[in-house]
Amino acid sequence: TYRGAVALAEELGDRAAVARGRTALAELHRKQGAYGDATRELELARGLYLELGDEAGVAQTLHYAGSVAAQQGAYDRARSLYHESLEKRRGSDPAGVASLLSNLGIIAWFQGDFAEARRLYEESLGIRRQLGNRWAIGNSLNNLGLVVRDMGDIAGARRLLEECVAIKIGRAHV
């Protein structure tokens, strides 16, 4: 379906739609583990977004490229791409910023820097609470609870994880 949408957008000369379609196709490839295909589509989409002057699109492709790198264990590259996307999103896309902070927290956690992971997760959680996105708040609470557990604070982890469950099932206010 995405390939068909890209082909139609190309036929119509709608470069913005081509870029969006390639971005969606790249994310599908990433989720399927086809990292080379994902990277190729992201590079094509990013080039189009750059030509169109679409900073939000560029930021999204950088974010997705960071996730591709992270899933391949290229943590330094992932961190660099996430930071590049973060620079473009600060001040204009709080949900994107929160997502990037969470992803940077995951990288820090995987590399054993629990204090940095905690700081990043707490910053992400604060933004997500302001936005009121129940799913995202639950995600941040879960990640924060796990890193707090790894830091040895079992009681703190339990509180965070219980709040996560309560929010996810609708028993707590966001």
PDB file of C-alpha atoms in Angstrom:
ATOM      1  CA  THR A   1       0.000   0.000   0.000  1.00  0.00           C
ATOM      2  CA  TYR A   2       2.800   2.426   0.878  1.00  0.00           C
ATOM      3  CA  ARG A   3       4.640   1.643  -2.357  1.00  0.00           C
ATOM      4  CA  GLY A   4       1.423   2.297  -4.278  1.00  0.00           C
ATOM      5  CA  ALA A   5       0.934   5.600  -2.465  1.00  0.00           C
ATOM      6  CA  VAL A   6       4.520   6.635  -3.261  1.00  0.00           C
ATOM      7  CA  ALA A   7       4.072   5.678  -6.917  1.00  0.00           C
ATOM      8  CA  LEU A   8       0.818   7.642  -7.164  1.00  0.00           C
ATOM      9  CA  ALA A   9       2.355  10.666  -5.438  1.00  0.00           C
ATOM     10  CA  GLU A  10       5.291  10.520  -7.871  1.00  0.00           C
ATOM     11  CA  GLU A  11       2.877  10.290 -10.784  1.00  0.00           C
ATOM     12  CA  LEU A  12       1.014  13.351  -9.516  1.00  0.00           C
ATOM     13  CA  GLY A  13       4.236  15.242  -8.815  1.00  0.00           C
ATOM     14  CA  ASP A  14       3.358  15.642  -5.138  1.00  0.00           C
ATOM     15  CA  ARG A  15       6.831  15.613  -3.619  1.00  0.00           C
ATOM     16  CA  ALA A  16       5.595  16.190  -0.077  1.00  0.00           C
ATOM     17  CA  ALA A  17       3.368  13.121  -0.353  1.00  0.00           C
ATOM     18  CA  VAL A  18       6.288  11.144  -1.787  1.00  0.00           C
ATOM     19  CA  ALA A  19       8.403  12.127   1.221  1.00  0.00           C
ATOM     20  CA  ARG A  20       5.639  11.175   3.674  1.00  0.00           C
ATOM     21  CA  GLY A  21       5.077   7.870   1.879  1.00  0.00           C
ATOM     22  CA  ARG A  22       8.773   7.035   1.886  1.00  0.00           C
ATOM     23  CA  THR A  23       8.957   7.889   5.592  1.00  0.00           C
ATOM     24  CA  ALA A  24       6.026   5.575   6.336  1.00  0.00           C
ATOM     25  CA  LEU A  25       7.548   2.838   4.180  1.00  0.00           C
ATOM     26  CA  ALA A  26      10.870   3.227   6.008  1.00  0.00           C
ATOM     27  CA  GLU A  27       9.184   2.870   9.387  1.00  0.00           C
ATOM     28  CA  LEU A  28       7.445  -0.297   8.172  1.00  0.00           C
ATOM     29  CA  HIS A  29      10.796  -1.693   6.969  1.00  0.00           C
ATOM     30  CA  ARG A  30      12.363  -0.849  10.347  1.00  0.00           C
ATOM     31  CA  LYS A  31       9.625  -2.704  12.204  1.00  0.00           C
ATOM     32  CA  GLN A  32      10.167  -5.693   9.922  1.00  0.00           C
ATOM     33  CA  GLY A  33      13.919  -5.671  10.545  1.00  0.00           C
ATOM     34  CA  ALA A  34      14.741  -4.670   6.951  1.00  0.00           C
ATOM     35  CA  TYR A  35      17.233  -2.043   8.096  1.00  0.00           C
ATOM     36  CA  GLY A  36      18.943  -1.486   4.737  1.00  0.00           C
ATOM     37  CA  ASP A  37      15.612  -0.788   3.061  1.00  0.00           C
ATOM     38  CA  ALA A  38      14.572   1.467   5.946  1.00  0.00           C
ATOM     39  CA  THR A  39      17.806   3.444   5.714  1.00  0.00           C
ATOM     40  CA  ARG A  40      17.486   3.846   1.948  1.00  0.00           C
ATOM     41  CA  GLU A  41      13.903   5.122   2.189  1.00  0.00           C
ATOM     42  CA  LEU A  42      14.792   7.485   5.032  1.00  0.00           C
ATOM     43  CA  GLU A  43      17.654   8.982   3.046  1.00  0.00           C
ATOM     44  CA  LEU A  44      15.377   9.531   0.041  1.00  0.00           C
ATOM     45  CA  ALA A  45      12.651  11.042   2.224  1.00  0.00           C
ATOM     46  CA  ARG A  46      15.114  13.271   4.086  1.00  0.00           C
ATOM     47  CA  GLY A  47      16.461  14.562   0.769  1.00  0.00           C
ATOM     48  CA  LEU A  48      12.958  15.469  -0.344  1.00  0.00           C
ATOM     49  CA  TYR A  49      12.124  17.132   2.977  1.00  0.00           C
ATOM     50  CA  LEU A  50      15.325  19.164   2.733  1.00  0.00           C
ATOM     51  CA  GLU A  51      14.440  20.289  -0.795  1.00  0.00           C
ATOM     52  CA  LEU A  52      10.950  21.235   0.400  1.00  0.00           C
ATOM     53  CA  GLY A  53      12.257  23.085   3.457  1.00  0.00           C
ATOM     54  CA  ASP A  54      10.203  20.825   5.730  1.00  0.00           C
ATOM     55  CA  GLU A  55      12.127  20.819   9.029  1.00  0.00           C
ATOM     56  CA  ALA A  56       9.519  18.656  10.774  1.00  0.00           C
ATOM     57  CA  GLY A  57       9.901  16.011   8.079  1.00  0.00           C
ATOM     58  CA  VAL A  58      13.686  16.133   8.333  1.00  0.00           C
ATOM     59  CA  ALA A  59      13.417  15.774  12.116  1.00  0.00           C
ATOM     60  CA  GLN A  60      11.145  12.746  11.754  1.00  0.00           C
ATOM     61  CA  THR A  61      13.514  10.981   9.356  1.00  0.00           C
ATOM     62  CA  LEU A  62      16.436  11.636  11.708  1.00  0.00           C
ATOM     63  CA  HIS A  63      14.395  10.211  14.595  1.00  0.00           C
ATOM     64  CA  TYR A  64      13.521   7.075  12.638  1.00  0.00           C
ATOM     65  CA  ALA A  65      17.115   6.711  11.427  1.00  0.00           C
ATOM     66  CA  GLY A  66      18.206   6.838  15.067  1.00  0.00           C
ATOM     67  CA  SER A  67      15.836   3.993  15.855  1.00  0.00           C
ATOM     68  CA  VAL A  68      17.228   1.965  12.929  1.00  0.00           C
ATOM     69  CA  ALA A  69      20.752   2.514  14.270  1.00  0.00           C
ATOM     70  CA  ALA A  70      19.718   1.665  17.850  1.00  0.00           C
ATOM     71  CA  GLN A  71      18.093  -1.576  16.778  1.00  0.00           C
ATOM     72  CA  GLN A  72      21.358  -2.573  15.117  1.00  0.00           C
ATOM     73  CA  GLY A  73      23.371  -1.795  18.244  1.00  0.00           C
ATOM     74  CA  ALA A  74      24.984   1.335  16.748  1.00  0.00           C
ATOM     75  CA  TYR A  75      24.302   3.362  19.893  1.00  0.00           C
ATOM     76  CA  ASP A  76      26.681   6.257  19.204  1.00  0.00           C
ATOM     77  CA  ARG A  77      25.139   6.793  15.775  1.00  0.00           C
ATOM     78  CA  ALA A  78      21.638   6.482  17.236  1.00  0.00           C
ATOM     79  CA  ARG A  79      22.441   9.047  19.925  1.00  0.00           C
ATOM     80  CA  SER A  80      23.844  11.445  17.316  1.00  0.00           C
ATOM     81  CA  LEU A  81      20.780  11.133  15.078  1.00  0.00           C
ATOM     82  CA  TYR A  82      18.408  11.517  18.034  1.00  0.00           C
ATOM     83  CA  HIS A  83      20.231  14.678  19.157  1.00  0.00           C
ATOM     84  CA  GLU A  84      20.113  16.109  15.644  1.00  0.00           C
ATOM     85  CA  SER A  85      16.366  15.494  15.532  1.00  0.00           C
ATOM     86  CA  LEU A  86      15.979  16.897  19.045  1.00  0.00           C
ATOM     87  CA  GLU A  87      17.646  20.182  18.001  1.00  0.00           C
ATOM     88  CA  LYS A  88      15.117  20.574  15.202  1.00  0.00           C
ATOM     89  CA  ARG A  89      12.111  19.759  17.410  1.00  0.00           C
ATOM     90  CA  ARG A  90      12.830  21.804  20.542  1.00  0.00           C
ATOM     91  CA  GLY A  91      10.306  24.592  20.842  1.00  0.00           C
ATOM     92  CA  SER A  92       7.960  23.292  18.154  1.00  0.00           C
ATOM     93  CA  ASP A  93       7.129  19.631  18.825  1.00  0.00           C
ATOM     94  CA  PRO A  94       6.894  18.716  22.524  1.00  0.00           C
ATOM     95  CA  ALA A  95       5.554  15.218  21.820  1.00  0.00           C
ATOM     96  CA  GLY A  96       8.481  14.545  19.491  1.00  0.00           C
ATOM     97  CA  VAL A  97      10.911  15.928  22.067  1.00  0.00           C
ATOM     98  CA  ALA A  98       9.462  13.646  24.749  1.00  0.00           C
ATOM     99  CA  SER A  99       9.754  10.650  22.441  1.00  0.00           C
ATOM    100  CA  LEU A 100      13.370  11.456  21.616  1.00  0.00           C
ATOM    101  CA  LEU A 101      14.250  11.930  25.288  1.00  0.00           C
ATOM    102  CA  SER A 102      12.721   8.530  25.981  1.00  0.00           C
ATOM    103  CA  ASN A 103      14.724   6.958  23.157  1.00  0.00           C
ATOM    104  CA  LEU A 104      17.909   8.595  24.437  1.00  0.00           C
ATOM    105  CA  GLY A 105      17.035   7.159  27.853  1.00  0.00           C
ATOM    106  CA  ILE A 106      16.811   3.698  26.339  1.00  0.00           C
ATOM    107  CA  ILE A 107      20.280   4.088  24.821  1.00  0.00           C
ATOM    108  CA  ALA A 108      21.703   5.277  28.164  1.00  0.00           C
ATOM    109  CA  TRP A 109      19.992   2.367  29.944  1.00  0.00           C
ATOM    110  CA  PHE A 110      21.315  -0.205  27.462  1.00  0.00           C
ATOM    111  CA  GLN A 111      24.799   1.204  27.997  1.00  0.00           C
ATOM    112  CA  GLY A 112      24.474   0.956  31.789  1.00  0.00           C
ATOM    113  CA  ASP A 113      24.272   4.696  32.497  1.00  0.00           C
ATOM    114  CA  PHE A 114      21.250   4.398  34.769  1.00  0.00           C
ATOM    115  CA  ALA A 115      21.520   7.911  36.221  1.00  0.00           C
ATOM    116  CA  GLU A 116      21.429   9.488  32.752  1.00  0.00           C
ATOM    117  CA  ALA A 117      18.604   7.171  31.681  1.00  0.00           C
ATOM    118  CA  ARG A 118      16.626   8.195  34.749  1.00  0.00           C
ATOM    119  CA  ARG A 119      17.207  11.901  34.078  1.00  0.00           C
ATOM    120  CA  LEU A 120      16.089  11.533  30.453  1.00  0.00           C
ATOM    121  CA  TYR A 121      13.027   9.451  31.375  1.00  0.00           C
ATOM    122  CA  GLU A 122      12.001  11.966  34.039  1.00  0.00           C
ATOM    123  CA  GLU A 123      12.302  14.847  31.565  1.00  0.00           C
ATOM    124  CA  SER A 124      10.283  12.914  29.005  1.00  0.00           C
ATOM    125  CA  LEU A 125       7.650  12.033  31.615  1.00  0.00           C
ATOM    126  CA  GLY A 126       7.293  15.673  32.644  1.00  0.00           C
ATOM    127  CA  ILE A 127       6.558  16.716  29.057  1.00  0.00           C
ATOM    128  CA  ARG A 128       4.190  13.833  28.539  1.00  0.00           C
ATOM    129  CA  ARG A 129       2.277  14.687  31.714  1.00  0.00           C
ATOM    130  CA  GLN A 130       1.854  18.263  30.433  1.00  0.00           C
ATOM    131  CA  LEU A 131       0.516  16.902  27.135  1.00  0.00           C
ATOM    132  CA  GLY A 132      -1.830  14.465  28.891  1.00  0.00           C
ATOM    133  CA  ASN A 133      -1.145  11.517  26.575  1.00  0.00           C
ATOM    134  CA  ARG A 134      -2.147   8.475  28.664  1.00  0.00           C
ATOM    135  CA  TRP A 135      -0.274   5.917  26.533  1.00  0.00           C
ATOM    136  CA  ALA A 136       2.939   7.976  26.438  1.00  0.00           C
ATOM    137  CA  ILE A 137       2.807   8.693  30.185  1.00  0.00           C
ATOM    138  CA  GLY A 138       2.422   4.970  30.844  1.00  0.00           C
ATOM    139  CA  ASN A 139       5.374   4.236  28.575  1.00  0.00           C
ATOM    140  CA  SER A 140       7.551   6.745  30.437  1.00  0.00           C
ATOM    141  CA  LEU A 141       6.469   5.403  33.839  1.00  0.00           C
ATOM    142  CA  ASN A 142       7.278   1.863  32.729  1.00  0.00           C
ATOM    143  CA  ASN A 143      10.747   2.797  31.465  1.00  0.00           C
ATOM    144  CA  LEU A 144      11.462   4.900  34.540  1.00  0.00           C
ATOM    145  CA  GLY A 145      10.270   2.098  36.814  1.00  0.00           C
ATOM    146  CA  LEU A 146      12.582  -0.398  35.149  1.00  0.00           C
ATOM    147  CA  VAL A 147      15.657   1.801  35.374  1.00  0.00           C
ATOM    148  CA  VAL A 148      14.850   2.678  39.010  1.00  0.00           C
ATOM    149  CA  ARG A 149      14.635  -1.073  39.665  1.00  0.00           C
ATOM    150  CA  ASP A 150      18.044  -1.535  38.046  1.00  0.00           C
ATOM    151  CA  MET A 151      19.358   1.206  40.338  1.00  0.00           C
ATOM    152  CA  GLY A 152      18.246  -0.909  43.307  1.00  0.00           C
ATOM    153  CA  ASP A 153      15.181   1.066  44.406  1.00  0.00           C
ATOM    154  CA  ILE A 154      12.605  -1.713  44.363  1.00  0.00           C
ATOM    155  CA  ALA A 155       9.963   0.253  46.311  1.00  0.00           C
ATOM    156  CA  GLY A 156      10.321   3.253  43.993  1.00  0.00           C
ATOM    157  CA  ALA A 157      10.109   0.992  40.957  1.00  0.00           C
ATOM    158  CA  ARG A 158       6.959  -0.614  42.302  1.00  0.00           C
ATOM    159  CA  ARG A 159       5.284   2.794  42.823  1.00  0.00           C
ATOM    160  CA  LEU A 160       6.130   3.870  39.284  1.00  0.00           C
ATOM    161  CA  LEU A 161       5.012   0.595  37.724  1.00  0.00           C
ATOM    162  CA  GLU A 162       1.771   0.565  39.727  1.00  0.00           C
ATOM    163  CA  GLU A 163       1.047   4.099  38.524  1.00  0.00           C
ATOM    164  CA  CYS A 164       1.800   2.946  34.982  1.00  0.00           C
ATOM    165  CA  VAL A 165      -0.738   0.130  35.232  1.00  0.00           C
ATOM    166  CA  ALA A 166      -3.346   2.404  36.846  1.00  0.00           C
ATOM    167  CA  ILE A 167      -2.984   4.947  34.041  1.00  0.00           C
ATOM    168  CA  LYS A 168      -3.038   2.304  31.312  1.00  0.00           C
ATOM    169  CA  ILE A 169      -6.281   0.759  32.598  1.00  0.00           C
ATOM    170  CA  GLY A 170      -7.886   4.114  33.250  1.00  0.00           C
ATOM    171  CA  ARG A 171      -7.915   4.038  37.050  1.00  0.00           C
ATOM    172  CA  ALA A 172      -5.679   7.078  37.460  1.00  0.00           C
ATOM    173  CA  HIS A 173      -5.860  10.582  36.075  1.00  0.00           C
ATOM    174  CA  VAL A 174      -3.109  11.809  33.795  1.00  0.00           C
TER     175      VAL A 174
END
